[in-house]
Coordinates of C-alpha atoms (C1' of nucleotides) in Angstrom, one line a residue:
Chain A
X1 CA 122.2 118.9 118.3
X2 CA 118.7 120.1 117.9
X3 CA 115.7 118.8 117.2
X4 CA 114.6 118.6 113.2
X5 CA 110.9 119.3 113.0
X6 CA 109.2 119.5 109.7
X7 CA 105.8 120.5 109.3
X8 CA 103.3 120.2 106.5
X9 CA 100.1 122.2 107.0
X10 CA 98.5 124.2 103.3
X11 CA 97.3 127.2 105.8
X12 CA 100.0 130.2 105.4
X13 CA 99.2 131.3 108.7
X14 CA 99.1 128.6 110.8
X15 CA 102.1 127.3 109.1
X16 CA 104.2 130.4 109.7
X17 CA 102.8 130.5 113.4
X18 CA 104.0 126.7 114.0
X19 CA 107.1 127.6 112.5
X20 CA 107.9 131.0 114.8
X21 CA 106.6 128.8 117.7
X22 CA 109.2 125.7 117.3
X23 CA 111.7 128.0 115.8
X24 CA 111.2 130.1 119.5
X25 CA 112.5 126.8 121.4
X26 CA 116.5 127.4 121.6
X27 CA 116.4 123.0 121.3
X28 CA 114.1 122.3 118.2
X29 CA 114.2 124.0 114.8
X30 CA 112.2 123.7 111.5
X31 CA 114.0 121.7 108.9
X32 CA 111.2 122.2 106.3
X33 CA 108.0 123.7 106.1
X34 CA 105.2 122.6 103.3
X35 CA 102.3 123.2 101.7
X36 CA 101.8 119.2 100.4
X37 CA 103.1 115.9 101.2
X38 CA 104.5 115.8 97.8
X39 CA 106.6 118.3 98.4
X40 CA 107.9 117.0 101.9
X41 CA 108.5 113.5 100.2
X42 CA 111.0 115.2 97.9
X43 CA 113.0 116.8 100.2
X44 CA 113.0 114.6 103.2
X45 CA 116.0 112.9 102.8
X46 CA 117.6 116.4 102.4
X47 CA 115.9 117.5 105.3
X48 CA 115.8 114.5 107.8
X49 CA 113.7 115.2 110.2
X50 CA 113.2 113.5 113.5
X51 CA 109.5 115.3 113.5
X52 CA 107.0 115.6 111.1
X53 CA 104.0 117.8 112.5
X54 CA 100.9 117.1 110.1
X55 CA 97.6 118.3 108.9
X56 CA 95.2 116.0 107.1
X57 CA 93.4 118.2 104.5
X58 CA 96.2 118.8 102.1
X59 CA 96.1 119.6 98.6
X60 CA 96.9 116.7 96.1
X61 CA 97.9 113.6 98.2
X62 CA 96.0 113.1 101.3
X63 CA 97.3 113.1 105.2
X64 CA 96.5 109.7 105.2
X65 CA 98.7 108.5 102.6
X66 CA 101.5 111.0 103.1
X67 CA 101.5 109.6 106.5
X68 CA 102.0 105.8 104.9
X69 CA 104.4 106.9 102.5
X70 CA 106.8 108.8 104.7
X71 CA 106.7 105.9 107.2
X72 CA 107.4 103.4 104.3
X73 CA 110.7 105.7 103.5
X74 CA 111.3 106.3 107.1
X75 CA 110.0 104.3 109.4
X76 CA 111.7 105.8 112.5
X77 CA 110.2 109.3 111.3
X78 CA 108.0 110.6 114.0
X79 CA 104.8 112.1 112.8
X80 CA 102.1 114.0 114.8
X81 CA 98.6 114.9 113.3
X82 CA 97.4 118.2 113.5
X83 CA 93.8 118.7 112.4
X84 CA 90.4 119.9 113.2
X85 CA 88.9 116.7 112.2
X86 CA 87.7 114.4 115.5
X87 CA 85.3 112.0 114.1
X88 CA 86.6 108.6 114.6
X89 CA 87.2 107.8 111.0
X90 CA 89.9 110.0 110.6
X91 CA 91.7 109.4 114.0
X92 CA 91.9 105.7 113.0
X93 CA 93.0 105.8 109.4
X94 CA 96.1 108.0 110.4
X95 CA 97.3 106.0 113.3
X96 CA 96.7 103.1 111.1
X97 CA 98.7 104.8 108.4
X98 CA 101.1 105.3 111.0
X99 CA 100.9 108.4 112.7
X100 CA 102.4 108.7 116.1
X101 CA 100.1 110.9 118.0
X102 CA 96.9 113.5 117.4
X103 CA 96.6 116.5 118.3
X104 CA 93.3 118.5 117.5
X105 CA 94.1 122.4 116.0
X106 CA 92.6 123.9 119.4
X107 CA 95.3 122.2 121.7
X108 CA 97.6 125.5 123.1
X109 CA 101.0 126.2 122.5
X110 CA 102.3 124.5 125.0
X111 CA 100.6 121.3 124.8
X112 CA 101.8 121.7 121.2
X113 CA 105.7 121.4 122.3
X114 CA 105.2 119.5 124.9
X115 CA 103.6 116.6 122.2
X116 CA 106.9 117.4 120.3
X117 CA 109.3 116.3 123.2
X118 CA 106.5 113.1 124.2
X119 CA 106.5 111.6 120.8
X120 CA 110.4 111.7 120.5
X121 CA 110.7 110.1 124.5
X122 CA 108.6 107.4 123.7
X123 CA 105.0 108.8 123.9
X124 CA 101.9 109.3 121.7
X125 CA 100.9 112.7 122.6
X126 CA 96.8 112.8 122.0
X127 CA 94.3 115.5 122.7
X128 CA 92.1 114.0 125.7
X129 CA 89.2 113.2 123.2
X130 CA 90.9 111.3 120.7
X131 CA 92.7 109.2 123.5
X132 CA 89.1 108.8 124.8
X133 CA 88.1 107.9 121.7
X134 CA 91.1 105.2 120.9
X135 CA 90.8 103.6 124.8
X136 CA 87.0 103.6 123.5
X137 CA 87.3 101.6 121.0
X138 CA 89.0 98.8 122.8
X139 CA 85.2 98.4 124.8
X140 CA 82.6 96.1 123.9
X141 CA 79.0 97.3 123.2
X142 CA 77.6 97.0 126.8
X143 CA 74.0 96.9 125.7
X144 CA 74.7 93.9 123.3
X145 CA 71.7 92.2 121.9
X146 CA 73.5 88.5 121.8
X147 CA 73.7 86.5 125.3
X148 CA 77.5 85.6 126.3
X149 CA 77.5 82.2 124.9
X150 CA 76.0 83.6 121.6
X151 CA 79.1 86.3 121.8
X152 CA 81.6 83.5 121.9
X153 CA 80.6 81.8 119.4
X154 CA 80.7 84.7 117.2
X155 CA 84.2 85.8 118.6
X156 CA 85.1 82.0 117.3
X157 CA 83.6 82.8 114.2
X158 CA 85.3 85.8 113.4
X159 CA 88.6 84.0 114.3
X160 CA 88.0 82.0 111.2
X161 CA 86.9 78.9 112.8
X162 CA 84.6 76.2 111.4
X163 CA 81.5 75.1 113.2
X164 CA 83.2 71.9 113.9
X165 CA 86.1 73.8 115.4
X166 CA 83.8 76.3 117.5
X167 CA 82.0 73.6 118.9
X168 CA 85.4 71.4 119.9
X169 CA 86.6 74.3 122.0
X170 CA 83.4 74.8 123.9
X171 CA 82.5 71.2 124.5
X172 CA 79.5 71.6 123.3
X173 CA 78.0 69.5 119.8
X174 CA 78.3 71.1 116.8
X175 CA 74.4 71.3 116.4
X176 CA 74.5 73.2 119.0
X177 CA 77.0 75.4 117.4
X178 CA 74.4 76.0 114.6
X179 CA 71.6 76.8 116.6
X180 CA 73.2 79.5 118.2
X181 CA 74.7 80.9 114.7
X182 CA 70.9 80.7 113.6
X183 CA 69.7 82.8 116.7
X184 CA 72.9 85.3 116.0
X185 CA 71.6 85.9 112.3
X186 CA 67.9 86.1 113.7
X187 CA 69.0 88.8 116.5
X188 CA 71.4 90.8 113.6
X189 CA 68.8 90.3 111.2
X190 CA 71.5 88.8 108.9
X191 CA 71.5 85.6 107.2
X192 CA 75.2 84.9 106.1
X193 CA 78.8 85.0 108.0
X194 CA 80.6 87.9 106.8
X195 CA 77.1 90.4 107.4
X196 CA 77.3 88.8 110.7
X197 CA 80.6 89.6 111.5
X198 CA 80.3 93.5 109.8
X199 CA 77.6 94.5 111.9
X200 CA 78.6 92.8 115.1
X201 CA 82.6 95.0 114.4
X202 CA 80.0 98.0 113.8
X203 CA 78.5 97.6 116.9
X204 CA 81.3 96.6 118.7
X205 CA 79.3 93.4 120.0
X206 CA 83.2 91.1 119.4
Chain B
X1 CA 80.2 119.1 145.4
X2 CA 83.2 117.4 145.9
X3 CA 84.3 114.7 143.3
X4 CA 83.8 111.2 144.7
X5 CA 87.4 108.9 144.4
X6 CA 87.1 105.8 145.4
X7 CA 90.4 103.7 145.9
X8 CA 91.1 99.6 145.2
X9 CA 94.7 98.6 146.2
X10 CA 95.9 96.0 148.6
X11 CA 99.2 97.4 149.6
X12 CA 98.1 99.6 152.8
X13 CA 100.9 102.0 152.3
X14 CA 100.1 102.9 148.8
X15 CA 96.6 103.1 149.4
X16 CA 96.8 105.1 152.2
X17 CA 99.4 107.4 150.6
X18 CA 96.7 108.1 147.4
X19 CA 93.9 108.6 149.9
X20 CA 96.4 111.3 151.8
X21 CA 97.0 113.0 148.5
X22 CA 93.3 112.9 146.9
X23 CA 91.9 114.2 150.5
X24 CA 94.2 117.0 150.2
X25 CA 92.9 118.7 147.1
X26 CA 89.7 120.6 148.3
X27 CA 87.7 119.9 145.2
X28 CA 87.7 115.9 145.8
X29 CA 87.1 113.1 148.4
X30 CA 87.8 109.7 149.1
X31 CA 84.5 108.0 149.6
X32 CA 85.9 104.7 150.3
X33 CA 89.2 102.3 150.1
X34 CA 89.3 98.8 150.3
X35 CA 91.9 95.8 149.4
X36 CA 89.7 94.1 147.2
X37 CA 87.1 94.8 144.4
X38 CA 84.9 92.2 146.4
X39 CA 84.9 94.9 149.1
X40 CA 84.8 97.3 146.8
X41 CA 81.7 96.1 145.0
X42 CA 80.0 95.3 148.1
X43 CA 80.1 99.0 148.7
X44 CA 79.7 100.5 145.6
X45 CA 76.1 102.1 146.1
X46 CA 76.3 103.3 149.0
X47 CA 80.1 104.9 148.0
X48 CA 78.4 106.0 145.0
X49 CA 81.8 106.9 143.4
X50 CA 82.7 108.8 140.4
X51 CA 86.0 107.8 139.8
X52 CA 88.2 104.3 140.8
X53 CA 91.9 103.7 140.7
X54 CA 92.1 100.5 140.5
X55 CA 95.5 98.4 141.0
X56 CA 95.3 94.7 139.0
X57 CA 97.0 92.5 141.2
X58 CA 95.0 91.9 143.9
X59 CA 93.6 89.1 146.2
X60 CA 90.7 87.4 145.5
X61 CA 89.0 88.5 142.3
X62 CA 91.1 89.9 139.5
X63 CA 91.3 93.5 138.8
X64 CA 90.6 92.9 135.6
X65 CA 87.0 90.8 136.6
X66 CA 86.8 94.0 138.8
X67 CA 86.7 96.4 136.7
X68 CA 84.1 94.2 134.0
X69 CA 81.8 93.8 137.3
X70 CA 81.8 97.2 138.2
X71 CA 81.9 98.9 134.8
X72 CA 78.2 96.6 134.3
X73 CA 76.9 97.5 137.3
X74 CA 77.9 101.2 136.5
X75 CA 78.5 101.7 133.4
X76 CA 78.8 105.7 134.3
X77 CA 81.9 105.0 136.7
X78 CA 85.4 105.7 135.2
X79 CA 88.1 103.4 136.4
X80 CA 91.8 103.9 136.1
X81 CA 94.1 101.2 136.6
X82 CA 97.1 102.3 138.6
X83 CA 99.4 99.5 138.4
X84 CA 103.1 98.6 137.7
X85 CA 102.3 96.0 134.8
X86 CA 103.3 97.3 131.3
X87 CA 102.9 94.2 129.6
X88 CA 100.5 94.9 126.7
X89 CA 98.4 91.8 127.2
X90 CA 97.6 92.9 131.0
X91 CA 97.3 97.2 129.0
X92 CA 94.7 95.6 126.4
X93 CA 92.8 93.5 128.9
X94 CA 92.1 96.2 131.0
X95 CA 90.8 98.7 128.5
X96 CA 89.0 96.0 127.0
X97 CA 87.2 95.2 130.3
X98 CA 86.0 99.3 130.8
X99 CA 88.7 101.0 131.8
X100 CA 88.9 104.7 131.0
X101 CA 92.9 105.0 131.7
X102 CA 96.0 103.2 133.0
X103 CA 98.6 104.8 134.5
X104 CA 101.9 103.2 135.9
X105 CA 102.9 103.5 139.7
X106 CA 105.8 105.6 138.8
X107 CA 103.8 108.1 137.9
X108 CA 104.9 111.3 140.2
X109 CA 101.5 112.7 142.2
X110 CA 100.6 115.5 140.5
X111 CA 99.9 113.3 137.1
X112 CA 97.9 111.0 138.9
X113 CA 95.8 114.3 140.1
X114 CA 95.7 115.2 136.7
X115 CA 94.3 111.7 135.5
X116 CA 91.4 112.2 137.3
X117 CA 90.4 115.5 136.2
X118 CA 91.1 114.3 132.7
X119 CA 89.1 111.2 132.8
X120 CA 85.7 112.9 134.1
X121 CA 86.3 115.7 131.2
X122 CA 86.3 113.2 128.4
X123 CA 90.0 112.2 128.6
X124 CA 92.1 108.7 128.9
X125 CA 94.4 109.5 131.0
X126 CA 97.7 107.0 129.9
X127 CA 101.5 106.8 130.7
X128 CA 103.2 107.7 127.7
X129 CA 104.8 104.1 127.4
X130 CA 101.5 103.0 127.6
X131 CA 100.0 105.1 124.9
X132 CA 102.4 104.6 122.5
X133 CA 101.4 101.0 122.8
X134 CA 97.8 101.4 122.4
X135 CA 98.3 103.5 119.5
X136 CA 101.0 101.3 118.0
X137 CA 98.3 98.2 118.3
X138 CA 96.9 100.2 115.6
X139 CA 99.9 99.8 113.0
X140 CA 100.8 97.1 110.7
X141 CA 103.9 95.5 110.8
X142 CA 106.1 97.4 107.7
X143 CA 108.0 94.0 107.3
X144 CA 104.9 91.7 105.9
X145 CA 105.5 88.7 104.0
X146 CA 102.8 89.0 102.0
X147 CA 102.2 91.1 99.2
X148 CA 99.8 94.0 99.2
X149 CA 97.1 91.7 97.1
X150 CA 98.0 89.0 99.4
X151 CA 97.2 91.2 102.4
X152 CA 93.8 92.3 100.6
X153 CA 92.7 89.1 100.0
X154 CA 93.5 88.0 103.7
X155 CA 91.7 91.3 105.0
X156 CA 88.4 90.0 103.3
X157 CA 89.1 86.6 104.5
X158 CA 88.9 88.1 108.0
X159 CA 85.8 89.6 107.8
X160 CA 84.1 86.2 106.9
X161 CA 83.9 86.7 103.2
X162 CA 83.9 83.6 100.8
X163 CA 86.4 83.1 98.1
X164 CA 83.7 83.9 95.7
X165 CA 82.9 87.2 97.1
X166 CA 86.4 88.1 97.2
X167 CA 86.8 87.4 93.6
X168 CA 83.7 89.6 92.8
X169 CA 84.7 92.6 95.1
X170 CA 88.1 92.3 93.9
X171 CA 87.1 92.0 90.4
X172 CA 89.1 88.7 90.2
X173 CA 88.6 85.3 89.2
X174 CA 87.5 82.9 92.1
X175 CA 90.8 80.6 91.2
X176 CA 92.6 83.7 91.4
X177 CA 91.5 84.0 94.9
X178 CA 92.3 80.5 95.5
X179 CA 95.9 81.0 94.3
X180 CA 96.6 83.6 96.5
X181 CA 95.2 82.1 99.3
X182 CA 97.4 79.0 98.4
X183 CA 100.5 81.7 98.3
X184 CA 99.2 83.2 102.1
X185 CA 99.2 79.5 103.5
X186 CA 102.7 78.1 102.0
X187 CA 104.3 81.8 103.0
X188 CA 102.7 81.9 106.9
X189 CA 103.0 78.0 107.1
X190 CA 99.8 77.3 107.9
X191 CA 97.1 74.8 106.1
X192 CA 93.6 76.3 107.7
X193 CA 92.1 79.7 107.3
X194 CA 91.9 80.0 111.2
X195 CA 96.0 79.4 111.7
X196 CA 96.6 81.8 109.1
X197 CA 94.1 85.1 110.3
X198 CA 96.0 84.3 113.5
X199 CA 99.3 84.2 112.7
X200 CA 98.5 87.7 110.5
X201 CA 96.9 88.8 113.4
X202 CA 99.7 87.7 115.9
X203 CA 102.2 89.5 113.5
X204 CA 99.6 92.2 112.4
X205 CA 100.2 91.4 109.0
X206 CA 96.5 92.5 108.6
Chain C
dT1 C1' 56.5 80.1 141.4
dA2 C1' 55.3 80.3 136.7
dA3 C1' 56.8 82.1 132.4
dA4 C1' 60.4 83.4 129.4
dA5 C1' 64.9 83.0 127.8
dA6 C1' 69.0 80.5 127.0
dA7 C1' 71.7 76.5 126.1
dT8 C1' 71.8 72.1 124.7
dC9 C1' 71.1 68.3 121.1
dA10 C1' 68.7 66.0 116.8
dC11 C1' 67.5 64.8 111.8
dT12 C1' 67.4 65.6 106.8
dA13 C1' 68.9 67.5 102.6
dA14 C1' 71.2 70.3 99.0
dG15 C1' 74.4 73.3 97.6
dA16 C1' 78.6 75.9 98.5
dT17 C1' 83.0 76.2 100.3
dT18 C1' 87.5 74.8 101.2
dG19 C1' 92.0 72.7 100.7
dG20 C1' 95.4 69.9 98.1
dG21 C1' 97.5 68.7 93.9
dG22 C1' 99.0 70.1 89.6
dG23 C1' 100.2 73.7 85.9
dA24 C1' 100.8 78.1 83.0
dG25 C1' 101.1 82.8 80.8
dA26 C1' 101.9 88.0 81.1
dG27 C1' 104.2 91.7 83.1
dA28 C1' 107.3 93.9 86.1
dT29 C1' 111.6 93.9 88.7
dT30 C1' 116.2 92.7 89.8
Chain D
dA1 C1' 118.2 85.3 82.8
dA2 C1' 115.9 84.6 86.9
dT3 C1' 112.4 85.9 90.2
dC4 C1' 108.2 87.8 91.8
dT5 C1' 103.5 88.9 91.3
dC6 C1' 99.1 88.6 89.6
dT7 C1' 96.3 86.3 86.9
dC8 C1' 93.7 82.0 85.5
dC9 C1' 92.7 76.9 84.7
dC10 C1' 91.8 71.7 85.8
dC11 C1' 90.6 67.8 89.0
dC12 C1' 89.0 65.8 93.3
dA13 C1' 87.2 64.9 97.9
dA14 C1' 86.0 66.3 102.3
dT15 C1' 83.9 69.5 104.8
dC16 C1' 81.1 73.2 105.7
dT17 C1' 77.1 76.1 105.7
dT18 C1' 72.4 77.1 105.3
dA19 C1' 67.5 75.9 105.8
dG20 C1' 63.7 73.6 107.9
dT21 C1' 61.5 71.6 112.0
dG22 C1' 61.8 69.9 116.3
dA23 C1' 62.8 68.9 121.3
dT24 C1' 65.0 68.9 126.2
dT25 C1' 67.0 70.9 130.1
dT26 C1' 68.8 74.6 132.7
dT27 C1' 68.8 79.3 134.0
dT28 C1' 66.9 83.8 134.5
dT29 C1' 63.5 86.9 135.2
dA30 C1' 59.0 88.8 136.0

DNA sequence: TAAAAAATCACTAAGATTGGGGGAGAGATT
DNA sequence: AATCTCTCCCCCAATCTTAGTGATTTTTTA
């Protein structure tokens, strides 16, 4: 039983060439190939795939939302993004939308198939600058602005807890609590919760 | 110029077994190995190391306190846990405290070769298991109990809005708001805004 | 060691927010 | 016909949040 691989990428060329390439491995073959996500979400319960291999600039509906609709339909669908694009934006919203791995359009051949097999075994096959980019954002803002106690709080904060609450769990009185919320909005420059809380995510400060 | 490894693991055989292999690539060196990151940090400039695989269980401090020590002191130092935990608490801890990959002991050698090449190019070097769980902490749960409104008006709840400023930006009324919020709490079971954003978190509902 | 920064607690006051209770209509879906 | 979803409305009471001004102690840093 082979491997069914669908791809959706508008370029002729590198759509044919992806096609010949997976095609070329005697254990994987191309069960579709499209130009648009609409026209992959009309034939994919004809074509089942096990792989969808995906570029994100597609005319009519987007990568992104191809990527949330197929996974709706088929959740166990494996899909990998192809793409130029590397800024951050883009990496995020399609592994939020569901995407499986990302792969930049400069990876090789071989990196290419390898991804294929990785994704299907369990893995989320990544060029090394997007995974850099993903482990990245797990990190904290090293050059924060806020002391550690003036973090917590704010972590506290953006957990939805009340002053009261906040200051319960540190031991410490609630006045106490607002003084340090009032230095927080001095150091952000902010003067109300939620502006807090945006440019502290921005800055990865919680 | 050889590329400077250093080494944290308390079990002599596996230590000494990664400082056999990394001495015997030409290109890089061992500059020091030690059994905890107290030792290790005690050391650390004169070592002056590039690169640190770190294991997490380890007597004494933490690896995970390790790696947050060294990664302030150094910000420029890449760390990779090597380490048999999969658990995605221990996964996300780690990353969250600097590291810049996390490989699992059954890892064959020349991967773990590999992962340090790849971290000082810009990579984060990952087991596949462990990938695919760092890029699944992006997804949603598909099986949400809450309605796509519900989930919208939660979202903006998390980021510190008020229920009138979720009304406006949602074009809503502000008892609207209040009704779906109502809906949120009865369906999550939960009576507070801060049990519900971590129940949705929990279940990445949002 | 002296100065600066951080963490702690205090009071007042006014306005906004939140949560609990009830209900109800319109539109879509099943 | 029944259910779900989204929308809106009322009342009420407790709590929260912001703003202003202030002070003390501990820790860190220059």
């Amino acid at each position: 039983m082979k491997n069914r691989i669908e791809i959706v990428e508008d370029n002729d060329v590198v759509r044919d060439g992806l096609q010949l390439l997976i095609n070329s491995m005697s254990d994987h073959t191309v069960v579709g190939a499209y130009i648009s996500c609409e026209q992959a979400l009309k034939n994919l319960d004809h074509d089942m795939p096990e792989v969808i291999l995906m570029d994100l600039d597609l005319p009519g509906m987007s990568g992104i939302e191809g990527i949330q609709r197929i996974k709706k339909r088929s959740p166990h669908i494996h899909i990998i993004v192809i793409t130029v694009h590397e800024d951050s934006e883009m990496v995020f919203e399609a592994l939020c939308a569901g995407a499986s791995g990302y792969i930049t359009k400069n990876a090789n051949h071989s990196r290419l198939l390898d991804a294929i097999d990785e994704v299907q075994t369990g893995g989320a096959p990544m060029s090394s600058k997007i995974a850099r980019m993903v482990v990245g954002s797990f990190q904290k803002n090293q050059n924060s602005p806020l002391t550690s106690r003036e973090t917590e709080v704010l972590e506290l904060l953006a957990k939805g807890k009340s002053y009261t609450v906040i200051a319960d769990e540190l031991f410490i009185h609630k006045e106490t609590v607002k003084s340090h919320i009032k230095n927080i909005y001095f150091k952000l420059q902010v003067n109300t919760k939620a502006d807090a809380l945006e440019i502290a995510r921005k800055n990865k400060l919680i």
